mmCIF file of C-alpha atoms in Angstrom:
data_model
loop_
_atom_site.group_PDB
_atom_site.id
_atom_site.type_symbol
_atom_site.label_atom_id
_atom_site.label_comp_id
_atom_site.label_asym_id
_atom_site.label_seq_id
_atom_site.Cartn_x
_atom_site.Cartn_y
_atom_site.Cartn_z
ATOM 1 C CA MET C 10 86.511 153.879 129.522
ATOM 2 C CA ALA C 11 90.336 152.585 129.791
ATOM 3 C CA ARG C 12 92.510 154.599 132.100
ATOM 4 C CA GLN C 13 96.290 154.971 130.916
ATOM 5 C CA THR C 14 98.957 155.266 133.519
ATOM 6 C CA GLU C 15 102.434 156.548 132.892
ATOM 7 C CA THR C 16 105.318 154.351 133.668
ATOM 8 C CA ASN C 17 108.888 154.769 133.654
ATOM 9 C CA SER C 18 109.781 151.791 131.620
ATOM 10 C CA ASN C 19 111.991 152.123 128.983
ATOM 11 C CA VAL C 20 110.752 148.553 127.859
ATOM 12 C CA SER C 21 108.568 148.271 124.853
ATOM 13 C CA ARG C 22 105.891 145.750 124.595
ATOM 14 C CA ARG C 23 108.033 144.583 121.254
ATOM 15 C CA ARG C 24 111.520 144.049 123.510
ATOM 16 C CA PHE C 25 109.503 142.800 126.360
ATOM 17 C CA LEU C 26 107.559 140.028 124.039
ATOM 18 C CA GLY C 27 111.201 139.618 121.945
ATOM 19 C CA GLY C 28 112.824 138.919 124.797
ATOM 20 C CA THR C 29 110.305 136.814 126.725
ATOM 21 C CA VAL C 30 110.279 134.799 123.336
ATOM 22 C CA ALA C 31 113.842 134.555 123.168
ATOM 23 C CA GLY C 32 114.189 132.806 126.684
ATOM 24 C CA VAL C 33 110.818 130.431 126.300
ATOM 25 C CA ALA C 34 112.734 129.343 122.777
ATOM 26 C CA ALA C 35 115.692 128.792 124.149
ATOM 27 C CA GLY C 36 114.178 126.521 127.157
ATOM 28 C CA ALA C 37 111.870 124.666 124.904
ATOM 29 C CA TRP C 38 114.637 123.898 122.342
ATOM 30 C CA GLY C 39 116.801 122.891 125.548
ATOM 31 C CA GLY C 40 113.839 120.843 126.763
ATOM 32 C CA ALA C 41 113.432 119.060 123.418
ATOM 33 C CA LEU C 42 117.129 117.802 123.148
ATOM 34 C CA ALA C 43 117.346 116.691 127.011
ATOM 35 C CA GLY C 44 115.843 113.308 126.383
ATOM 36 C CA THR C 45 118.318 112.547 122.918
ATOM 37 C CA ALA C 46 121.479 110.955 123.467
ATOM 38 C CA GLN C 47 123.433 113.473 121.482
ATOM 39 C CA ALA C 48 121.968 116.446 123.816
ATOM 40 C CA GLN C 49 124.329 119.387 124.345
ATOM 41 C CA THR C 50 123.364 122.126 126.418
ATOM 42 C CA ALA C 51 124.043 125.188 123.992
ATOM 43 C CA VAL C 52 121.597 127.822 124.677
ATOM 44 C CA GLN C 53 120.840 130.507 121.437
ATOM 45 C CA GLU C 54 119.189 133.559 121.882
ATOM 46 C CA ILE C 55 116.410 134.258 119.173
ATOM 47 C CA ARG C 56 115.151 137.739 118.685
ATOM 48 C CA THR C 57 111.660 137.601 116.664
ATOM 49 C CA ASP C 58 108.809 140.063 116.557
ATOM 50 C CA VAL C 59 106.127 137.307 116.194
ATOM 51 C CA VAL C 60 106.538 133.572 117.607
ATOM 52 C CA ILE C 61 103.680 130.994 115.653
ATOM 53 C CA CYS C 62 103.152 127.903 117.593
ATOM 54 C CA GLY C 63 102.196 125.178 114.948
ATOM 55 C CA SER C 64 103.100 124.748 111.045
ATOM 56 C CA GLY C 65 99.619 124.060 110.029
ATOM 57 C CA ILE C 66 97.645 125.955 107.410
ATOM 58 C CA GLY C 67 96.323 128.533 109.967
ATOM 59 C CA GLY C 68 100.100 129.025 111.573
ATOM 60 C CA LEU C 69 101.587 129.306 108.110
ATOM 61 C CA THR C 70 99.467 131.471 107.250
ATOM 62 C CA ALA C 71 100.092 133.753 110.063
ATOM 63 C CA ALA C 72 103.827 133.573 109.552
ATOM 64 C CA VAL C 73 103.332 134.698 106.092
ATOM 65 C CA ARG C 74 100.973 137.487 106.697
ATOM 66 C CA ALA C 75 103.158 138.874 109.360
ATOM 67 C CA GLN C 76 106.346 138.265 107.510
ATOM 68 C CA GLN C 77 104.821 140.418 104.735
ATOM 69 C CA ALA C 78 103.436 143.327 107.052
ATOM 70 C CA GLY C 79 107.166 143.356 108.189
ATOM 71 C CA ALA C 80 107.768 141.636 111.375
ATOM 72 C CA SER C 81 110.349 138.847 111.655
ATOM 73 C CA VAL C 82 108.746 135.472 112.298
ATOM 74 C CA ILE C 83 109.564 132.525 113.616
ATOM 75 C CA VAL C 84 107.605 128.964 113.499
ATOM 76 C CA LEU C 85 107.474 126.460 116.265
ATOM 77 C CA GLU C 86 106.237 123.163 115.077
ATOM 78 C CA LYS C 87 106.481 119.831 117.695
ATOM 79 C CA ALA C 88 106.319 117.392 115.108
ATOM 80 C CA TYR C 89 109.432 116.649 112.906
ATOM 81 C CA GLU C 90 107.541 117.568 109.948
ATOM 82 C CA PRO C 91 105.896 121.000 108.907
ATOM 83 C CA GLY C 92 101.904 120.414 108.367
ATOM 84 C CA GLY C 93 100.465 120.138 111.409
ATOM 85 C CA THR C 94 96.555 118.759 111.541
ATOM 86 C CA THR C 95 96.459 119.684 107.960
ATOM 87 C CA VAL C 96 98.534 117.214 106.721
ATOM 88 C CA HIS C 97 96.392 114.104 108.443
ATOM 89 C CA SER C 98 93.222 115.994 107.393
ATOM 90 C CA GLU C 99 93.979 115.210 103.725
ATOM 91 C CA GLY C 100 92.462 118.640 102.852
ATOM 92 C CA VAL C 101 89.404 118.495 104.479
ATOM 93 C CA VAL C 102 88.164 121.187 106.435
ATOM 94 C CA TRP C 103 86.277 119.858 109.747
ATOM 95 C CA THR C 104 83.224 122.246 110.796
ATOM 96 C CA SER C 105 80.751 121.777 113.722
ATOM 97 C CA GLU C 106 76.857 121.240 113.235
ATOM 98 C CA SER C 107 76.431 123.971 115.748
ATOM 99 C CA TYR C 108 77.562 126.441 118.462
ATOM 100 C CA GLU C 109 76.691 123.521 121.261
ATOM 101 C CA GLN C 110 78.979 121.156 119.195
ATOM 102 C CA ILE C 111 81.976 123.567 119.260
ATOM 103 C CA ARG C 112 81.635 123.980 122.892
ATOM 104 C CA GLU C 113 81.307 119.853 123.664
ATOM 105 C CA THR C 114 84.451 119.131 121.560
ATOM 106 C CA ALA C 115 86.623 122.351 122.709
#
């Protein structure tokens, strides 16, 4: 059985994650712009409840469900357009033949 311990911290999990995400998002955004000729050194603090990495079918579905549950959501995408691998798979869903094949491809 897990044992809970008391802490004197006033930081909730949501506040901690929100602050952490804001820092990571700001750093990632700054890093993404560093290689461009028009890069600006502006930092923007973003506070959110949920961060979704990837705008494929899974990421966007998770974002919609989180928003429907009342969370503030931000979706990060590495590509210039949303859609992720879903866009390139032409609607085909890949599944493996067996558990062993899943482990080999992971």
